[in-house]
Amino acid sequence: DGGITQSPKYLFRKEGQNVTLSCEQNLNHDAMYWYRQDPGQGLRLIYYSQIVNDFQKGDIAEGYSVSREKKESFPLTVTSAQKNPTAFYLCASSDSGGQTQYFGPGTRLLVL
Amino acid sequence: ILNVEQSPQSLHVQEGDSTNFTCSFPSSNFYALHWYRWETAKSPEALFVMTLNGDEKKKGRISATLNTKEGYSYLYIKGSQPEDSATYLCAGGGSNYKLTFGKGTLLTVNP
């Protein structure tokens, strides 16, 4: 089945630790996105990638890093510089800009 | 950043009622308006993407309209069913890749 997978479903981070959230798609989409959801807020864009080996900062990129070495994969690293990482993280992809985005099931990150 | 506002924040209706909610956005620098439905424990699901002033889209009992000159979109649900219960997200695009999401409208349909 075509779709987007995210792993793990839950992730626990210790103080000062970097953690990486996985996002994989088999929809053959060029564009991929990472969003963060906090209670009472809309989804906020962290990073997006229009094409392999290219990515741009979204509205809240500080404390995060990404890579796009393969079309299918867009992992997000939450670094120790992100002081408030507890949130629900959603990955999405689209055929191109402005088109419908398809979302994964999300990863909930908690800090120990 | 495009500022997208949704109202109401939440809504309770009875099965069979028709309902509507609003998404407002700055009319300048507009590119596209997206509607998504997000059911609990599932991924957000795309409903509509609209780009032109006056656009109207329909999917079953759900329809949406777009007014880019005044900066609003309406989502209508005719004859609400319990399975329509979800958070409805509106997202505006000021550029063709960056979407700004509203906080959503939580719809609860009571049987």
mmCIF file of C-alpha atoms in Angstrom:
data_model
loop_
_atom_site.group_PDB
_atom_site.id
_atom_site.type_symbol
_atom_site.label_atom_id
_atom_site.label_comp_id
_atom_site.label_asym_id
_atom_site.label_seq_id
_atom_site.Cartn_x
_atom_site.Cartn_y
_atom_site.Cartn_z
ATOM 1 C CA ASP A 1 0.000 0.000 0.000
ATOM 2 C CA GLY A 2 1.220 3.523 -0.764
ATOM 3 C CA GLY A 3 1.634 5.868 2.137
ATOM 4 C CA ILE A 4 3.817 7.535 4.700
ATOM 5 C CA THR A 5 5.266 5.775 7.697
ATOM 6 C CA GLN A 6 6.750 7.373 10.776
ATOM 7 C CA SER A 7 8.678 5.677 13.522
ATOM 8 C CA PRO A 8 8.724 5.308 16.377
ATOM 9 C CA LYS A 9 5.186 6.070 17.560
ATOM 10 C CA TYR A 10 6.554 7.269 20.916
ATOM 11 C CA LEU A 11 10.067 8.511 21.619
ATOM 12 C CA PHE A 12 11.674 9.475 24.883
ATOM 13 C CA ARG A 13 14.556 11.904 25.049
ATOM 14 C CA LYS A 14 16.952 12.472 27.897
ATOM 15 C CA GLU A 15 18.388 15.892 28.659
ATOM 16 C CA GLY A 16 21.189 16.817 26.259
ATOM 17 C CA GLN A 17 20.445 13.957 23.883
ATOM 18 C CA ASN A 18 19.852 14.175 20.140
ATOM 19 C CA VAL A 19 17.069 11.972 18.797
ATOM 20 C CA THR A 20 16.048 11.198 15.226
ATOM 21 C CA LEU A 21 12.501 10.725 13.979
ATOM 22 C CA SER A 22 12.050 8.630 10.875
ATOM 23 C CA CYS A 23 9.764 9.445 7.933
ATOM 24 C CA GLU A 24 9.486 7.267 4.835
ATOM 25 C CA GLN A 25 7.124 7.580 1.857
ATOM 26 C CA ASN A 26 6.492 5.328 -1.133
ATOM 27 C CA LEU A 27 4.221 7.757 -2.978
ATOM 28 C CA ASN A 28 7.051 8.898 -5.274
ATOM 29 C CA HIS A 29 6.516 12.454 -4.030
ATOM 30 C CA ASP A 30 9.196 15.065 -4.570
ATOM 31 C CA ALA A 31 8.301 17.274 -1.589
ATOM 32 C CA MET A 32 8.389 16.328 2.086
ATOM 33 C CA TYR A 33 7.611 18.299 5.235
ATOM 34 C CA TRP A 34 7.952 18.173 9.025
ATOM 35 C CA TYR A 35 5.381 19.792 11.305
ATOM 36 C CA ARG A 36 5.097 20.136 15.043
ATOM 37 C CA GLN A 37 1.837 20.240 16.984
ATOM 38 C CA ASP A 38 1.517 21.650 20.483
ATOM 39 C CA PRO A 39 -1.714 21.747 22.511
ATOM 40 C CA GLY A 40 -3.964 24.626 21.442
ATOM 41 C CA GLN A 41 -1.806 25.486 18.443
ATOM 42 C CA GLY A 42 -2.002 24.829 14.744
ATOM 43 C CA LEU A 43 0.546 22.666 12.970
ATOM 44 C CA ARG A 44 3.789 24.593 12.569
ATOM 45 C CA LEU A 45 6.277 23.948 9.785
ATOM 46 C CA ILE A 46 9.768 22.951 10.918
ATOM 47 C CA TYR A 47 11.537 22.084 7.653
ATOM 48 C CA TYR A 48 10.551 21.192 4.136
ATOM 49 C CA SER A 49 12.294 19.683 1.146
ATOM 50 C CA GLN A 50 11.284 20.322 -2.429
ATOM 51 C CA ILE A 51 13.612 17.729 -3.910
ATOM 52 C CA VAL A 52 16.384 15.310 -2.981
ATOM 53 C CA ASN A 53 19.506 16.922 -1.517
ATOM 54 C CA ASP A 54 17.672 20.197 -0.895
ATOM 55 C CA PHE A 55 15.760 21.485 2.122
ATOM 56 C CA GLN A 56 14.640 24.812 3.592
ATOM 57 C CA LYS A 57 13.842 26.072 7.068
ATOM 58 C CA GLY A 58 10.228 26.489 8.001
ATOM 59 C CA ASP A 59 8.861 28.773 10.671
ATOM 60 C CA ILE A 60 10.384 27.040 13.719
ATOM 61 C CA ALA A 61 13.621 25.389 12.537
ATOM 62 C CA GLU A 62 15.809 26.312 15.508
ATOM 63 C CA GLY A 63 17.011 23.216 17.390
ATOM 64 C CA TYR A 64 16.174 20.846 14.539
ATOM 65 C CA SER A 65 18.091 19.426 11.581
ATOM 66 C CA VAL A 66 17.092 17.340 8.574
ATOM 67 C CA SER A 67 18.613 15.520 5.631
ATOM 68 C CA ARG A 68 17.192 14.416 2.286
ATOM 69 C CA GLU A 69 19.638 11.944 0.790
ATOM 70 C CA LYS A 70 16.916 9.761 -0.734
ATOM 71 C CA LYS A 71 13.599 10.692 -2.282
ATOM 72 C CA GLU A 72 11.755 8.315 0.043
ATOM 73 C CA SER A 73 13.252 9.454 3.319
ATOM 74 C CA PHE A 74 13.273 12.720 5.308
ATOM 75 C CA PRO A 75 14.542 12.124 8.865
ATOM 76 C CA LEU A 76 14.260 14.846 11.488
ATOM 77 C CA THR A 77 16.829 15.201 14.269
ATOM 78 C CA VAL A 78 15.776 16.994 17.421
ATOM 79 C CA THR A 79 19.011 18.337 18.855
ATOM 80 C CA SER A 80 19.909 19.226 22.422
ATOM 81 C CA ALA A 81 19.566 22.877 21.376
ATOM 82 C CA GLN A 82 15.779 22.420 21.181
ATOM 83 C CA LYS A 83 14.811 23.395 24.715
ATOM 84 C CA ASN A 84 11.156 22.434 24.513
ATOM 85 C CA PRO A 85 10.985 19.321 22.339
ATOM 86 C CA THR A 86 7.901 17.704 23.898
ATOM 87 C CA ALA A 87 5.313 17.718 21.097
ATOM 88 C CA PHE A 88 3.587 15.646 18.445
ATOM 89 C CA TYR A 89 5.544 15.533 15.169
ATOM 90 C CA LEU A 90 3.914 14.959 11.799
ATOM 91 C CA CYS A 91 5.630 14.220 8.520
ATOM 92 C CA ALA A 92 3.936 14.873 5.183
ATOM 93 C CA SER A 93 4.664 14.651 1.482
ATOM 94 C CA SER A 94 3.244 16.110 -1.691
ATOM 95 C CA ASP A 95 3.725 15.655 -5.386
ATOM 96 C CA SER A 96 4.914 19.244 -5.689
ATOM 97 C CA GLY A 97 4.385 22.610 -4.090
ATOM 98 C CA GLY A 98 0.839 23.746 -3.531
ATOM 99 C CA GLN A 99 -0.555 20.271 -3.933
ATOM 100 C CA THR A 100 -2.403 18.120 -1.399
ATOM 101 C CA GLN A 101 -0.164 16.972 1.440
ATOM 102 C CA TYR A 102 -0.390 13.411 2.691
ATOM 103 C CA PHE A 103 0.410 12.863 6.342
ATOM 104 C CA GLY A 104 1.985 10.088 8.350
ATOM 105 C CA PRO A 105 0.612 8.844 11.683
ATOM 106 C CA GLY A 106 2.958 10.985 13.769
ATOM 107 C CA THR A 107 5.544 10.540 16.516
ATOM 108 C CA ARG A 108 5.012 11.774 20.056
ATOM 109 C CA LEU A 109 8.263 12.952 21.640
ATOM 110 C CA LEU A 110 8.513 13.116 25.400
ATOM 111 C CA VAL A 111 11.373 14.317 27.571
ATOM 112 C CA LEU A 112 12.502 12.223 30.537
ATOM 113 C CA ILE B 1 3.909 34.184 8.175
ATOM 114 C CA LEU B 2 0.379 33.951 6.831
ATOM 115 C CA ASN B 3 -2.070 34.281 9.755
ATOM 116 C CA VAL B 4 -4.896 31.736 9.464
ATOM 117 C CA GLU B 5 -7.831 31.901 11.869
ATOM 118 C CA GLN B 6 -10.572 29.320 12.265
ATOM 119 C CA SER B 7 -13.917 29.651 13.996
ATOM 120 C CA PRO B 8 -15.541 28.355 15.996
ATOM 121 C CA GLN B 9 -12.912 26.548 18.048
ATOM 122 C CA SER B 10 -15.381 23.726 18.753
ATOM 123 C CA LEU B 11 -18.890 22.806 17.780
ATOM 124 C CA HIS B 12 -21.435 20.251 19.010
ATOM 125 C CA VAL B 13 -24.304 19.330 16.695
ATOM 126 C CA GLN B 14 -26.962 16.643 16.570
ATOM 127 C CA GLU B 15 -26.980 13.918 13.951
ATOM 128 C CA GLY B 16 -28.755 15.203 10.863
ATOM 129 C CA ASP B 17 -27.953 18.873 11.491
ATOM 130 C CA SER B 18 -26.137 20.822 8.826
ATOM 131 C CA THR B 19 -23.236 22.924 9.959
ATOM 132 C CA ASN B 20 -20.534 25.227 8.700
ATOM 133 C CA PHE B 21 -17.327 26.772 9.913
ATOM 134 C CA THR B 22 -14.999 29.500 8.782
ATOM 135 C CA CYS B 23 -11.371 29.951 7.872
ATOM 136 C CA SER B 24 -10.026 33.475 7.436
ATOM 137 C CA PHE B 25 -6.680 34.522 6.044
ATOM 138 C CA PRO B 26 -4.973 37.658 4.722
ATOM 139 C CA SER B 27 -6.125 38.262 1.164
ATOM 140 C CA SER B 28 -2.721 39.563 0.113
ATOM 141 C CA ASN B 29 0.027 37.104 -0.848
ATOM 142 C CA PHE B 30 -2.438 34.235 -1.198
ATOM 143 C CA TYR B 31 -1.519 31.090 -3.111
ATOM 144 C CA ALA B 32 -3.810 28.216 -2.040
ATOM 145 C CA LEU B 33 -6.272 27.195 0.668
ATOM 146 C CA HIS B 34 -6.367 23.623 1.970
ATOM 147 C CA TRP B 35 -8.944 21.848 4.146
ATOM 148 C CA TYR B 36 -8.054 18.685 6.065
ATOM 149 C CA ARG B 37 -10.032 16.388 8.352
ATOM 150 C CA TRP B 38 -8.207 14.923 11.352
ATOM 151 C CA GLU B 39 -9.914 12.121 13.200
ATOM 152 C CA THR B 40 -8.629 11.017 16.579
ATOM 153 C CA ALA B 41 -5.787 8.462 16.343
ATOM 154 C CA LYS B 42 -5.569 8.881 12.570
ATOM 155 C CA SER B 43 -3.521 11.003 10.164
ATOM 156 C CA PRO B 44 -4.911 14.265 8.782
ATOM 157 C CA GLU B 45 -6.767 13.545 5.557
ATOM 158 C CA ALA B 46 -7.007 16.017 2.702
ATOM 159 C CA LEU B 47 -10.472 17.277 1.774
ATOM 160 C CA PHE B 48 -9.958 20.134 -0.658
ATOM 161 C CA VAL B 49 -7.358 22.407 -2.194
ATOM 162 C CA MET B 50 -8.661 25.655 -3.679
ATOM 163 C CA THR B 51 -6.768 28.394 -5.441
ATOM 164 C CA LEU B 52 -9.169 30.608 -7.386
ATOM 165 C CA ASN B 53 -11.588 33.200 -6.060
ATOM 166 C CA GLY B 54 -15.083 31.756 -6.206
ATOM 167 C CA ASP B 55 -13.875 28.140 -6.177
ATOM 168 C CA GLU B 56 -16.403 25.670 -4.838
ATOM 169 C CA LYS B 57 -15.512 22.062 -4.139
ATOM 170 C CA LYS B 58 -17.744 19.179 -3.040
ATOM 171 C CA LYS B 59 -17.067 15.691 -1.693
ATOM 172 C CA GLY B 60 -20.210 13.807 -0.712
ATOM 173 C CA ARG B 61 -21.960 15.784 2.025
ATOM 174 C CA ILE B 62 -19.023 18.154 2.512
ATOM 175 C CA SER B 63 -18.448 21.259 0.432
ATOM 176 C CA ALA B 64 -16.226 24.313 0.608
ATOM 177 C CA THR B 65 -16.122 27.781 -0.909
ATOM 178 C CA LEU B 66 -13.319 30.283 -1.312
ATOM 179 C CA ASN B 67 -13.328 34.085 -1.366
ATOM 180 C CA THR B 68 -9.782 35.322 -1.876
ATOM 181 C CA LYS B 69 -10.778 38.995 -2.178
ATOM 182 C CA GLU B 70 -12.181 39.139 1.339
ATOM 183 C CA GLY B 71 -9.950 36.376 2.715
ATOM 184 C CA TYR B 72 -12.252 33.602 3.880
ATOM 185 C CA SER B 73 -13.326 30.053 3.143
ATOM 186 C CA TYR B 74 -16.382 28.197 4.426
ATOM 187 C CA LEU B 75 -16.668 24.461 4.986
ATOM 188 C CA TYR B 76 -20.200 23.055 4.997
ATOM 189 C CA ILE B 77 -21.355 19.660 6.178
ATOM 190 C CA LYS B 78 -24.890 18.675 5.201
ATOM 191 C CA GLY B 79 -26.760 16.209 7.404
ATOM 192 C CA SER B 80 -23.933 15.610 9.887
ATOM 193 C CA GLN B 81 -23.248 12.029 10.926
ATOM 194 C CA PRO B 82 -21.333 10.779 13.995
ATOM 195 C CA GLU B 83 -18.502 9.671 11.690
ATOM 196 C CA ASP B 84 -18.025 13.327 10.708
ATOM 197 C CA SER B 85 -16.732 13.992 14.221
ATOM 198 C CA ALA B 86 -13.164 15.220 13.801
ATOM 199 C CA THR B 87 -10.986 18.304 13.862
ATOM 200 C CA TYR B 88 -11.206 20.232 10.616
ATOM 201 C CA LEU B 89 -8.001 22.058 9.711
ATOM 202 C CA CYS B 90 -7.644 24.923 7.323
ATOM 203 C CA ALA B 91 -4.240 25.833 5.890
ATOM 204 C CA GLY B 92 -3.233 28.782 3.775
ATOM 205 C CA GLY B 93 -0.273 28.897 1.464
ATOM 206 C CA GLY B 94 1.539 32.151 0.910
ATOM 207 C CA SER B 95 4.057 30.366 -1.243
ATOM 208 C CA ASN B 96 3.585 27.120 -3.028
ATOM 209 C CA TYR B 97 5.349 24.970 -0.432
ATOM 210 C CA LYS B 98 4.839 26.663 2.911
ATOM 211 C CA LEU B 99 1.437 26.138 4.507
ATOM 212 C CA THR B 100 0.242 27.940 7.630
ATOM 213 C CA PHE B 101 -2.357 25.970 9.557
ATOM 214 C CA GLY B 102 -5.159 27.331 11.682
ATOM 215 C CA LYS B 103 -5.829 25.834 15.104
ATOM 216 C CA GLY B 104 -8.734 23.816 13.778
ATOM 217 C CA THR B 105 -12.431 23.421 14.528
ATOM 218 C CA LEU B 106 -13.348 20.393 16.645
ATOM 219 C CA LEU B 107 -16.697 19.023 15.489
ATOM 220 C CA THR B 108 -18.626 16.577 17.642
ATOM 221 C CA VAL B 109 -21.773 15.024 16.165
ATOM 222 C CA ASN B 110 -24.060 13.491 18.774
ATOM 223 C CA PRO B 111 -26.198 10.511 17.700
#
